[in-house]
Coordinates of C-alpha atoms and ligand atoms in Angstrom, one line a residue:
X1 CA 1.4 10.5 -20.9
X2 CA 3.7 9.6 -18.2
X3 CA 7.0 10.4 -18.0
X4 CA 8.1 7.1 -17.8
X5 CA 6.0 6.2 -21.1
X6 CA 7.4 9.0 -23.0
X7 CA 10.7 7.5 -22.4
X8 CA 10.0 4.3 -23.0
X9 CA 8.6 5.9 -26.0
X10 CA 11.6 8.6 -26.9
X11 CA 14.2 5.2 -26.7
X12 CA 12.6 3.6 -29.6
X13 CA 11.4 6.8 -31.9
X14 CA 13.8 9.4 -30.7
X15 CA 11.1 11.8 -30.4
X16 CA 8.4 12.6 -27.8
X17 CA 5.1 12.4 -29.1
X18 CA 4.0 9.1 -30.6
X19 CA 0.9 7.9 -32.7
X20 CA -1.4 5.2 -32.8
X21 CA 0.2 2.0 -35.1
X22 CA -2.6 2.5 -37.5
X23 CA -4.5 4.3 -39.7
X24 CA -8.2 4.5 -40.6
X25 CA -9.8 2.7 -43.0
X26 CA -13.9 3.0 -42.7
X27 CA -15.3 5.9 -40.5
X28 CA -18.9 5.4 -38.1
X29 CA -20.5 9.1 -38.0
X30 CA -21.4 9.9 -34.1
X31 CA -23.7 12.9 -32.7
X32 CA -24.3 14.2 -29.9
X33 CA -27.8 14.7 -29.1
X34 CA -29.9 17.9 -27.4
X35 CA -29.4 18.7 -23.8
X36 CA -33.4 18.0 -23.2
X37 CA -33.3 15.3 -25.1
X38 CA -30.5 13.3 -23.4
X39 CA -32.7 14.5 -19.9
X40 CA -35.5 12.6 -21.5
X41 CA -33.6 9.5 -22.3
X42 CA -31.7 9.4 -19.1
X43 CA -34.9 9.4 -17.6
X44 CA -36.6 6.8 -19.9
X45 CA -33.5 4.4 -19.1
X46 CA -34.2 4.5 -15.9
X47 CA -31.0 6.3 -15.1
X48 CA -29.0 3.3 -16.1
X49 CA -26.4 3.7 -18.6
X50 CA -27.0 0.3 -19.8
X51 CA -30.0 0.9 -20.3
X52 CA -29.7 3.9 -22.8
X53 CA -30.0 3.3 -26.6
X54 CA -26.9 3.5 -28.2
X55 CA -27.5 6.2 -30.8
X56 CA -28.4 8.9 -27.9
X57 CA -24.5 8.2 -26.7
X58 CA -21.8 10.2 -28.2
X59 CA -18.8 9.3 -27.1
X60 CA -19.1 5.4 -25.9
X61 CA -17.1 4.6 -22.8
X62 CA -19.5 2.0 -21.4
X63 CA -17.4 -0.4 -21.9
X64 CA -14.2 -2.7 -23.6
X65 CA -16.5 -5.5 -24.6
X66 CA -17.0 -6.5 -28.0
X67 CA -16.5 -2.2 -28.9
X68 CA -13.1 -2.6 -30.8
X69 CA -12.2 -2.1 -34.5
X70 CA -11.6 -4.9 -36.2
X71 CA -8.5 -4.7 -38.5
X72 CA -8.6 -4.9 -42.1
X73 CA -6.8 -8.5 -41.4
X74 CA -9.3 -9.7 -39.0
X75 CA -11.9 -8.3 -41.7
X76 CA -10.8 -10.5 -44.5
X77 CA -10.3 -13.0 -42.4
X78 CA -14.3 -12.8 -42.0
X79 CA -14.5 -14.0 -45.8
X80 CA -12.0 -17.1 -44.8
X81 CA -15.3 -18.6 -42.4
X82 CA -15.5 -21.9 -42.9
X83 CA -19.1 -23.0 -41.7
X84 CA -19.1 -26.1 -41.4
X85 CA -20.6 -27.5 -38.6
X86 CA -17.8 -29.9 -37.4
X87 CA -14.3 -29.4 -37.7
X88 CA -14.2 -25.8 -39.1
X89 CA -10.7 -24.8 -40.6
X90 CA -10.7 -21.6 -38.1
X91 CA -11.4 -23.7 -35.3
X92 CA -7.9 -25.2 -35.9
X93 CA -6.2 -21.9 -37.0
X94 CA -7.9 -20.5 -33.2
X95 CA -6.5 -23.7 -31.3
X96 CA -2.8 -23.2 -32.8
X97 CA -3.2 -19.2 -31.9
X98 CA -3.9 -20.2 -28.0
X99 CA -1.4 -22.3 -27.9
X100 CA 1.1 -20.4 -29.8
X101 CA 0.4 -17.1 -27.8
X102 CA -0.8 -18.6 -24.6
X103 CA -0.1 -22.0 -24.6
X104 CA -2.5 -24.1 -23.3
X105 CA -3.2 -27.6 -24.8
X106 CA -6.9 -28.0 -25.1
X107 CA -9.1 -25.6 -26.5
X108 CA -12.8 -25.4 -26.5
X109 CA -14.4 -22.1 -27.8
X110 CA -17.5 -20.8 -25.9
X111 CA -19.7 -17.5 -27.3
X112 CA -18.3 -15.5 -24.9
X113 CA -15.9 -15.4 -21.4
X114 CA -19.0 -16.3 -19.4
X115 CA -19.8 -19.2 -21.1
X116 CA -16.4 -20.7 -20.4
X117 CA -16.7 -19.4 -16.7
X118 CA -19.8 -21.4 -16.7
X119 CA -17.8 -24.4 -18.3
X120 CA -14.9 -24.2 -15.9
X121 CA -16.9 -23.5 -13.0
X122 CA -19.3 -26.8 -13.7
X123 CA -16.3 -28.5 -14.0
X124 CA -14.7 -27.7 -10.5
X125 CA -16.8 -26.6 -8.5
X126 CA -18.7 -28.2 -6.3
X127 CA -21.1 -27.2 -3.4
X128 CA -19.2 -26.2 -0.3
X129 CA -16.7 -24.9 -1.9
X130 CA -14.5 -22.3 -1.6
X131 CA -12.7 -19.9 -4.6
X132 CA -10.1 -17.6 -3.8
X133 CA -9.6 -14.8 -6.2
X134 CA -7.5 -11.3 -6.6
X135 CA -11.0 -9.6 -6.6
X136 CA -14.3 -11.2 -7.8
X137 CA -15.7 -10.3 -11.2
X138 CA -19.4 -9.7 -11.5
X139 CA -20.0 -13.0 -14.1
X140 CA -17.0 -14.7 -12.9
X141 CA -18.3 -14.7 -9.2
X142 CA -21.8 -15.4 -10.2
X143 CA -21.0 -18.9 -12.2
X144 CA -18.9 -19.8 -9.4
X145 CA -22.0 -19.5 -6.8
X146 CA -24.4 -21.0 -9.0
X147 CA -21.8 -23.9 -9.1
X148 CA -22.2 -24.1 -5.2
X149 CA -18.6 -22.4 -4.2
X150 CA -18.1 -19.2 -2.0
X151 CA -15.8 -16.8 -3.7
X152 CA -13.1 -15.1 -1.4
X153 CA -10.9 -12.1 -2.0
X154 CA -7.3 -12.6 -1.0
X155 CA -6.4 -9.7 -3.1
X156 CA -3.4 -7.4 -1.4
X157 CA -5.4 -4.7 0.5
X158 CA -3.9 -2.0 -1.2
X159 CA -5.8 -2.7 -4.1
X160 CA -9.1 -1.6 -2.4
X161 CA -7.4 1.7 -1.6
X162 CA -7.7 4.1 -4.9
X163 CA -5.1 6.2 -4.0
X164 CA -2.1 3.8 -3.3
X165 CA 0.6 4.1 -5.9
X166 CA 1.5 0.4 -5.8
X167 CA 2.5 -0.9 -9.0
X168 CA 1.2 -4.4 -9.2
X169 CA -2.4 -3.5 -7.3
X170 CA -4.1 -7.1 -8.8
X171 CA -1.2 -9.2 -6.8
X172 CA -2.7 -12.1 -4.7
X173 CA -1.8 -11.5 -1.0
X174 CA -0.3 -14.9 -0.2
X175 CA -0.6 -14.5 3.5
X176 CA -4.4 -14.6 3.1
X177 CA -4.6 -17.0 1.3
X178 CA -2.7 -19.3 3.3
X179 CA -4.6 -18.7 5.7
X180 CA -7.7 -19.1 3.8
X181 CA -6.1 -22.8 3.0
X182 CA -5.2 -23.6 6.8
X183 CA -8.5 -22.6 8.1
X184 CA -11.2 -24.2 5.9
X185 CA -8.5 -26.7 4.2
X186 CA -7.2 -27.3 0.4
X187 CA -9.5 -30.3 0.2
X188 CA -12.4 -27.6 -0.2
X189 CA -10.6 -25.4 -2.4
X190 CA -10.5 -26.9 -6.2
X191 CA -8.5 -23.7 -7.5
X192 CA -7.9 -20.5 -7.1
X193 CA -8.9 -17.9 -9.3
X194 CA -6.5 -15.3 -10.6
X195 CA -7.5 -12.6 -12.8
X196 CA -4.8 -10.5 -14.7
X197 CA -5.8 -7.4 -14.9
X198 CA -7.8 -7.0 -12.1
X199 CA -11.1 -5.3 -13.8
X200 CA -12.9 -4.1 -10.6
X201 CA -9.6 -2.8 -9.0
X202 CA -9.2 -0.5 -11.8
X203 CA -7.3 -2.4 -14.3
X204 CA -4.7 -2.8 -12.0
X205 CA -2.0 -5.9 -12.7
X206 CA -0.3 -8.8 -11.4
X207 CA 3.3 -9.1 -11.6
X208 CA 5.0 -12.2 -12.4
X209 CA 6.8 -12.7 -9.7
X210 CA 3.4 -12.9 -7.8
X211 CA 2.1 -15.5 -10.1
X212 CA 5.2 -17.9 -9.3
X213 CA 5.2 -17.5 -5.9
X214 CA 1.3 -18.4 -6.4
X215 CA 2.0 -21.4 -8.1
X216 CA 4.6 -22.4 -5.8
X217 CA 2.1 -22.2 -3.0
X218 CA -0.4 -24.0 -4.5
X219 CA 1.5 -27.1 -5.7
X220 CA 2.4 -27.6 -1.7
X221 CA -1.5 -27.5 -1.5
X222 CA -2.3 -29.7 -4.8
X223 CA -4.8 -26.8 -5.8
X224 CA -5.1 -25.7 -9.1
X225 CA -4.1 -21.9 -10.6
X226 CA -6.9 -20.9 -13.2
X227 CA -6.4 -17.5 -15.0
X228 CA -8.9 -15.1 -16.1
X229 CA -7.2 -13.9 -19.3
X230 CA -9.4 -11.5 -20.5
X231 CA -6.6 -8.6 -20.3
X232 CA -3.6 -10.9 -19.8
X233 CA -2.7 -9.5 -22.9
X234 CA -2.2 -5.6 -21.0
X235 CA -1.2 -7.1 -18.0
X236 CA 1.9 -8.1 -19.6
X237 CA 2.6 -5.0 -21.0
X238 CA 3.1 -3.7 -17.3
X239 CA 5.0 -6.6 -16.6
X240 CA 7.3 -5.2 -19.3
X241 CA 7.2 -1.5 -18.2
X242 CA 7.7 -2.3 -14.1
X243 CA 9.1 -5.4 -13.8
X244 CA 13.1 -5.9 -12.9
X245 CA 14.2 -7.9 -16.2
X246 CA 11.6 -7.8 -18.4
X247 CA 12.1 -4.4 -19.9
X248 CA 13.6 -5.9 -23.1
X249 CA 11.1 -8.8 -23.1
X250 CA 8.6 -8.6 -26.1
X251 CA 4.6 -8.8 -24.6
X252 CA 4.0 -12.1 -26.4
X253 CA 6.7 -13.8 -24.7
X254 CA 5.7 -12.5 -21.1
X255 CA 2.2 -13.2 -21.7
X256 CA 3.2 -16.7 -22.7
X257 CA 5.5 -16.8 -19.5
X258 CA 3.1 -16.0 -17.3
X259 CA 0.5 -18.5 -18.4
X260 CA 2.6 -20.9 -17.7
X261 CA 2.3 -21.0 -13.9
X262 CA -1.4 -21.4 -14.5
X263 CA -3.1 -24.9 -15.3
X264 CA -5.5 -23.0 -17.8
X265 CA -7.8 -19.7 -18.6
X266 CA -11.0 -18.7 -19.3
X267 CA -11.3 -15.8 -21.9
X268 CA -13.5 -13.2 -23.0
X269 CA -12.1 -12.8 -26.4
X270 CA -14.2 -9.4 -26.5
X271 CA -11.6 -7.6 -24.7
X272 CA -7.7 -8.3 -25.5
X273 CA -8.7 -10.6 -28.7
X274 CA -9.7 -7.9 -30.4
X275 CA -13.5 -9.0 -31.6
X276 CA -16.7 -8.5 -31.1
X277 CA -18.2 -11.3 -30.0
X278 CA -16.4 -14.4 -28.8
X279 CA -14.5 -16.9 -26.2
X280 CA -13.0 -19.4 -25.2
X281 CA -11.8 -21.9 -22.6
X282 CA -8.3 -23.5 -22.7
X283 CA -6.9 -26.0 -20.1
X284 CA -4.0 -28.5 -20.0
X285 CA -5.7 -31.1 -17.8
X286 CA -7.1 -33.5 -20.0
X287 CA -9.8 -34.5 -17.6
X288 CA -10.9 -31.2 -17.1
X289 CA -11.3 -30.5 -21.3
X290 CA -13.4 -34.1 -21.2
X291 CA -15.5 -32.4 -19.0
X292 CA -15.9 -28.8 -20.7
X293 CA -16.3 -30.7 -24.2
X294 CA -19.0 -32.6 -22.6
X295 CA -20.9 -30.0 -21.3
X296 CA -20.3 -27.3 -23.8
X297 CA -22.2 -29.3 -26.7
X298 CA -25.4 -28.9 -24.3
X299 CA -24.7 -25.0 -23.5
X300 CA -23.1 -23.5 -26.4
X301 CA -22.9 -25.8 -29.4
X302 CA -20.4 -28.7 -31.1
X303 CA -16.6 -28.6 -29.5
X304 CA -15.5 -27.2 -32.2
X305 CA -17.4 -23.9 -32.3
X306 CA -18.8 -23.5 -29.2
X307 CA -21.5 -20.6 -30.3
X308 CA -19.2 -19.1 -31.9
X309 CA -19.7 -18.5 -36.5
X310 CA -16.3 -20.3 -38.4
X311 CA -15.5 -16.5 -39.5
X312 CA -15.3 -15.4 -35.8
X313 CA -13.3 -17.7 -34.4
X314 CA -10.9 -16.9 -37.3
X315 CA -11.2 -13.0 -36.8
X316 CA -10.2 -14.1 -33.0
X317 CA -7.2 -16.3 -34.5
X318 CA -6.1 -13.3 -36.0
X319 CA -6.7 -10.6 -33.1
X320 CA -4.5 -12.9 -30.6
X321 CA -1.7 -12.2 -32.7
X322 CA -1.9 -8.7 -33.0
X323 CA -3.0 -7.7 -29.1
X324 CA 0.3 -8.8 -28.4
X325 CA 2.1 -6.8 -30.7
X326 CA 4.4 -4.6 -28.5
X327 CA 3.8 -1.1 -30.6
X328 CA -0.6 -1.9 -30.6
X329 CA 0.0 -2.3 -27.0
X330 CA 2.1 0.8 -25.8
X331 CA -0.6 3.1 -28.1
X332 CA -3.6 1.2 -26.6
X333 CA -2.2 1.6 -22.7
X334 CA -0.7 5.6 -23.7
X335 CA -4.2 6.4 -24.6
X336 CA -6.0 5.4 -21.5
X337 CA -2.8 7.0 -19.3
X338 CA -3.7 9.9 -21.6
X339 CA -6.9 10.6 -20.0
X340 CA -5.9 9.6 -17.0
X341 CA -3.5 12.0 -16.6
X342 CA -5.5 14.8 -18.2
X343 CA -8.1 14.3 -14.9
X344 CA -5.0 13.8 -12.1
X345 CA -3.9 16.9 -13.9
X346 CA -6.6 18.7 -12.7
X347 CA -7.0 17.3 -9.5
X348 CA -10.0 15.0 -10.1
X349 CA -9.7 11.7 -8.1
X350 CA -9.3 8.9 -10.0
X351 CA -7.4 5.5 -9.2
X352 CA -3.7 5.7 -9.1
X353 CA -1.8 4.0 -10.9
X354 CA -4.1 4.1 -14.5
X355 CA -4.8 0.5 -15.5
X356 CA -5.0 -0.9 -18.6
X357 CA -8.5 -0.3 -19.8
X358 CA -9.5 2.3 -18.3
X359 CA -10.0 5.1 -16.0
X360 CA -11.6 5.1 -12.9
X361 CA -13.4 8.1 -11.4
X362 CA -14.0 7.6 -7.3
X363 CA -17.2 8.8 -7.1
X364 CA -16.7 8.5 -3.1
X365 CA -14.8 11.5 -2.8
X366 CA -16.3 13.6 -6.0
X367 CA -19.3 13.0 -4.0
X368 CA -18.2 13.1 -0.3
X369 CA -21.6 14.1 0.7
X370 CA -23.4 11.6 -0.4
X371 CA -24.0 8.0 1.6
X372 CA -22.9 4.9 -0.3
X373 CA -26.8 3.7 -0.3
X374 CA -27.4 6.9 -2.2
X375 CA -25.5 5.1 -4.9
X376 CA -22.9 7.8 -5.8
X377 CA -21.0 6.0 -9.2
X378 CA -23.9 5.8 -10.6
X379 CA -24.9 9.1 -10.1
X380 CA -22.1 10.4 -11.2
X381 CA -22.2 8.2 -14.1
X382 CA -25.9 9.7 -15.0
X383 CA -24.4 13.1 -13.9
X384 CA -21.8 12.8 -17.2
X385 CA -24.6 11.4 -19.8
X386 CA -26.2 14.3 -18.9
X387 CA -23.7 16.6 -19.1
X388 CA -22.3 15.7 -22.8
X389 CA -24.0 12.7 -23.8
X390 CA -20.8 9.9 -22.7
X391 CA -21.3 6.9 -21.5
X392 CA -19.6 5.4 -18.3
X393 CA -20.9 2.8 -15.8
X394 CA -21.1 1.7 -12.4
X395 CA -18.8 0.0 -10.7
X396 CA -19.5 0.5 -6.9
X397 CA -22.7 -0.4 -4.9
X398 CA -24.6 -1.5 -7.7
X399 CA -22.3 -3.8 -9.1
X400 CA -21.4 -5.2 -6.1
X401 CA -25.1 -7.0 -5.4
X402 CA -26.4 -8.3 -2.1
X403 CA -24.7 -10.8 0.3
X404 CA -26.7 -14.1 -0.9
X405 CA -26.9 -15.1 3.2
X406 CA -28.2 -12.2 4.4
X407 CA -30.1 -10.4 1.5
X408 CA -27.8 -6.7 2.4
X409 CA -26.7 -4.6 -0.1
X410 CA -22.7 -5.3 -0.4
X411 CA -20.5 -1.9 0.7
X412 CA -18.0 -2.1 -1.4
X413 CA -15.1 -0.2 -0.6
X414 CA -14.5 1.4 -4.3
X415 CA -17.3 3.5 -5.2
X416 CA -15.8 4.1 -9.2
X417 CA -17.1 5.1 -12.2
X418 CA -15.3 3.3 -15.1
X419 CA -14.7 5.1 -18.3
X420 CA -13.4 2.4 -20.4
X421 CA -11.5 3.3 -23.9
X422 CA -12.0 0.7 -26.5
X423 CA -9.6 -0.6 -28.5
X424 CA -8.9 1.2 -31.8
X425 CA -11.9 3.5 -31.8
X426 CA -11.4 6.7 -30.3
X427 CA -8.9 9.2 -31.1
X428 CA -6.9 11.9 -28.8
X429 CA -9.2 14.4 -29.6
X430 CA -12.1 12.4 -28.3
X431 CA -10.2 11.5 -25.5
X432 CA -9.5 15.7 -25.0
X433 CA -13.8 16.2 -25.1
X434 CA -14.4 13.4 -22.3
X435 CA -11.3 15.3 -19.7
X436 CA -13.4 18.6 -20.4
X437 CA -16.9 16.7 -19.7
X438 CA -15.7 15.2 -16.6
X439 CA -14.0 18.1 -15.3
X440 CA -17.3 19.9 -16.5
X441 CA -19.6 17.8 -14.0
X442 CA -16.1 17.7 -11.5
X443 CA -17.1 21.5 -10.5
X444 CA -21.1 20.8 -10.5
X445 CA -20.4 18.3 -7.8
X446 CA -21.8 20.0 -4.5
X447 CA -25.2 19.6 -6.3
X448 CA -25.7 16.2 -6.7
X449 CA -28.4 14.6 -4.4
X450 CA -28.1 10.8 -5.3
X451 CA -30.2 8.6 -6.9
X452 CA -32.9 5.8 -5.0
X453 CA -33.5 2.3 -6.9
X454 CA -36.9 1.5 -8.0
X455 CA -36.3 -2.0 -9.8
X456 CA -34.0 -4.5 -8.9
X457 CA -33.3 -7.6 -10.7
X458 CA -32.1 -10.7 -9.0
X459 CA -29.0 -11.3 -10.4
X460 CA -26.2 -9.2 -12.0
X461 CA -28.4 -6.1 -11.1
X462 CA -26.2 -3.2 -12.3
X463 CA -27.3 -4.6 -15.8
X464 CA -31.1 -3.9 -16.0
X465 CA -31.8 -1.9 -12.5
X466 CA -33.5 0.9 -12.8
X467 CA -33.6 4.3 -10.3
X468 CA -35.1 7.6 -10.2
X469 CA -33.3 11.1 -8.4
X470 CA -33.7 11.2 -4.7
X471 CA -36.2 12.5 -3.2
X472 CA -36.4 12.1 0.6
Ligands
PLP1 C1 -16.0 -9.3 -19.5 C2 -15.3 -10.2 -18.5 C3 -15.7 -11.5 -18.3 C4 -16.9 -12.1 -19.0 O1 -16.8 -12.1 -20.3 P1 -18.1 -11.9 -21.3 O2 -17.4 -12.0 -22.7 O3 -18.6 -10.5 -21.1 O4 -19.1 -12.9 -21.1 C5 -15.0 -12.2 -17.4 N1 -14.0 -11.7 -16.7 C6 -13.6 -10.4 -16.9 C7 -12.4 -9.9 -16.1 C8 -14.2 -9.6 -17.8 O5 -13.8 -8.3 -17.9

C-alpha cells in the first residue's frame, strides 16, 4: 500500500488497514503441483504459459480476462436469462447499463472485445490507412491491419520507459500526433484509437485532461476519438486519486465524463465488467451502428446478442454497475499496489507507477545479460512456473510480433512480465506467496540462459509459440 492510498483510505475509515468489500461465498480448492512435475509440464507446453493446463497452475496470474468472481448478484442474475433469440430482456437491461454508466447511444454486443474491434475496425477502416493509438494492443492492432490501416503509437515517450514516475503514463503525446496528421493528412486517418488504461504500458492511465485536449484536436481535424474501454473503469479511479478536482468525484461519474470526449468504445466486458465471457461495441454515430449491426449478424449472431447467452449479457448488466463502485475499486487497485510494493520493496524492478491490473516485472534488467532475441520475459516467466507453479505471461518480444513489411522480429522497448491479479479471486495472503516466488527466482537470476523458439505461428504468436532452453 502506498502512502497516499492509506490516506485516501484512513479519510474514510479512520483506520489504516482496509479489507476487500466482500466476503466469500463458494470456495475453488487450488494445489500446487511437484517440483518435477511442473519441469515436465513446462516442458510439454512448450515453455509457454499459455500453453500449460490449468490444473498444473497454482496461483493464476496469467491473466484479467474472463478470471473474476462473479457476485452472488451477477449469479442470480444468471437464472434471469431470457433466451430468446430476438429481443432478449437482458439485451435491454445491458443497453440501459452502457448508457447509464458510459453513455453511449447504440449498443451492439459482440462475444468478446475482439469481436467489436473486428466490427469497429470493418467499419472504419479502410486500406491505406493510418490509426494512431497510445500503444497498440495485440488484438486491437491486429483487426486494425487486417482492415488495411497502419497502427501508430503517439503515446508520450515516457511511457516506454519503466522507470519514469509519471502519473498519467497512457497520455496521447499531442505533438506526435499532430504531426502524424500534418504529414500523411486527416483525410487518411478515420480515428484515432485511445486506450484507457494502457495494457502494454503496464496498466498505466490517461488523464482527463489529456482526453479533452485530444478531442479538441481532433474536431479541428474532423477525425474521430474511439476508446478502448476495457479498463476505463480503473482508469478512472486514478483520475480520482491524481487528478486536480476530481478527488471528491465518485468513479462512475468520471468514467461517464471521460467517455464523453470519445464518439464510442469497444469493450472486453472480461476485464472491468466483471464476467467471464462477453463484449460489446457502443457508438453514438448512427451510421457507424448501421454498419456494426450489419456486419455483426454475419460474425457473431442477431443485434441483439451478438454471441453472447441472454443470462450473460444480464450478468454483464449487472457487473457494469458494480466495477464502478468506488469501495470495489480502491480494494481491487490496493491489492495490485500491494504486490507491487511488496517487489519495489525489495528492490526488484518492476514498472513505476503500479497500474491498474497488474504488475509488471522488467525482465530486461532482471536479466541484463541476456539479448532481447533470447526472449528474456518469457523466460522469466517460465523461470516463475518453475519455481512455484504461478502463472505470468509475456509481454515483450513475443508479444510484440514481426514488422509485416519486413518479416523482423519487433524490439520492443519493454521487455515485462505481467503478473495480472483478477478481480475478486485472490486474497492478501496469495498475493504475500507470489512477492516470495518472485523474489525467489529475483536472486536465481545470473543463471538464466534464455530460451530459442521452435514454432512460430503467424499471427498473435505469443499465444501458441512454442520454445525450448538455449542451447548455443
Ligand atoms: C483483452 C483486451 C482486448 C480484447 O478483448 P477480448 O475480450 O480478449 O477479445 C482489447 N483491448 C484490451 C486493452 C484488452 O486488454
Amino acid at each position: 500500500m502506498t502512502q497516499q492510498l492509506h490516506q485516501t483510505m484512513g479519510q474514510q475509515y479512520g483506520r489504516r488497514s482496509w479489507a476487500e468489500p466482500w466476503k466469500i461465498k463458494m470456495v475453488e480448492p487450488i494445489r500446487m503441483i511437484g517440483g518435477a512435475q511442473r519441469a515436465a509440464a513446462l516442458e510439454e507446453a512448450g515453455y509457454n504459459t499459455f500453453l500449460l493446463p490449468s490444473e498444473d497452475v497454482y496461483i493464476d496470474l496469467l491473466t484479467d480476462s474472463g478470471t473474476s468472481a462473479m457476485s452472488d448478484r451477477q449469479w442470480a442474475g444468471l437464472m434471469l436469462g431470457d433466451e430468446s433469440y430476438a429481443g432478449s430482456r437482458n439485451f435491454y437491461h445491458l443497453e440501459e447499463a452502457v448508457r447509464t454508466y458510459y453513455g453511449y447511444t447504440y449498443l451492439i454486443p459482440t462475444h468478446q472485445g475482439r469481436g467489436a474491434e473486428h466490427l469497429i475496425s470493418q467499419a472504419l477502416i479502410r486500406p491505406g490507412h493510418v490509426i494512431p493509438g497510445n500503444m497498440y494492443f495485440t488484438t486491437t492492432r491486429a483487426h486494425q491491419e487486417m482492415a488495411g490501416g497502419a497502427f501508430v503509437d503517439v503515446i508520450i515517450d515516457a511511457a516506454h520507459d519503466p522507470a519514469d514516475p509519471h502519473p498519467f503514463k497512457g497520455n496521447v503525446d499531442l505533438d506526435k500526433l499532430t504531426a502524424l496528421i500534418e504529414r500523411v493528412g486527416a483525410d487518411r486517418i478515420p480515428y484515432v484509437s485511445l486506450a484507457g488504461t494502457v495494457n502494454m504500458a503496464g496498466g498505466q492511465p490517461v488523464s482527463m485532461a489529456n482526453v479533452k485536449a485530444l478531442r479538441e484536436l481532433c474536431d479541428r481535424y474532423g477525425i474521430a476519438v474511439y476508446l478502448d474501454a476495457t479498463r476505463m473503469a480503473e482508469n478512472a479511479f486514478f483520475i480520482q486519486e491524481r487528478e486536480e478536482g476530481y478527488a471528491d468525484t465518485p468513479i462512475a461519474a468520471i468514467l461517464r465524463e471521460f467517455c464523453s470526449y470519445t464518439d464510442g468504445a469497444w469493450m472486453s466486458a472480461k476485464k472491468d465488467n466483471l464476467v467471464n465471457i462477453g463484449g460489446w461495441l457502443a457508438v453514438n454515430d448512427e451510421d457507424v451502428a448501421e454498419q456494426a449491426r450489419n456486419m455483426v449478424v454475419v460474425y457473431e449472431g442477431l443485434h441483439t446478442y451478438g454471441g453472447m447467452a441472454g443470462r450473460d449479457m444480464e450478468a454483464v448488466a449487472i457487473g457494469i454497475g458494480e466495477s464502478v463502485e468506488d469501495d470495489y475499486m480502491r480494494a481491487r487497485i490496493g491489492q495490485v499496489r500491494y504486490l507491487g510494493d511488496l517487489l519495489a520493496d525489495w528492490d526488484i524492478p518492476v514498472v513505476r507507477p503500479i497500474g491498474g491490473h497488474a504488475v509488471f516485472l522488467d525482465a530486461r534488467r532482471i536479466y541484463e545479460h541476456l539479448p532481447q532475441d533470447r526472449f528474456p520475459a518469457q523466460t522469466l516467466a517460465a523461470q516463475l512456473y518453475l519455481d512455484s507453479g504461478i502463472r505470468s505471461m509475456e509481454r515483450g518480444i513475443v508479444s510484440a510480433g514481426r514488422d509485416p513489411e519486413t518479416g523482423d522480429h519487433r524490439y520492443p522497448k519493454l521487455e515485462l512480465v505481467r503478473l495480472t491479479i483478477p478481480r475478486r479471486v485472490y486474497t492478501q495472503a496469495h498475493m504475500d506467496v507470489v512477492a516470495e516466488a518472485v523474489k525467489a527466482v529475483y536472486d536465481q537470476r545470473a543463471e538464466a540462459r534464455g530460451l530459442e523458439m521452435i514454432y512460430e505461428p503467424r499471427q498473435l504468436r505469443f499465444f501458441q509459440a512454442r520454445f525450448r532452453p538455449f542451447s548455443g
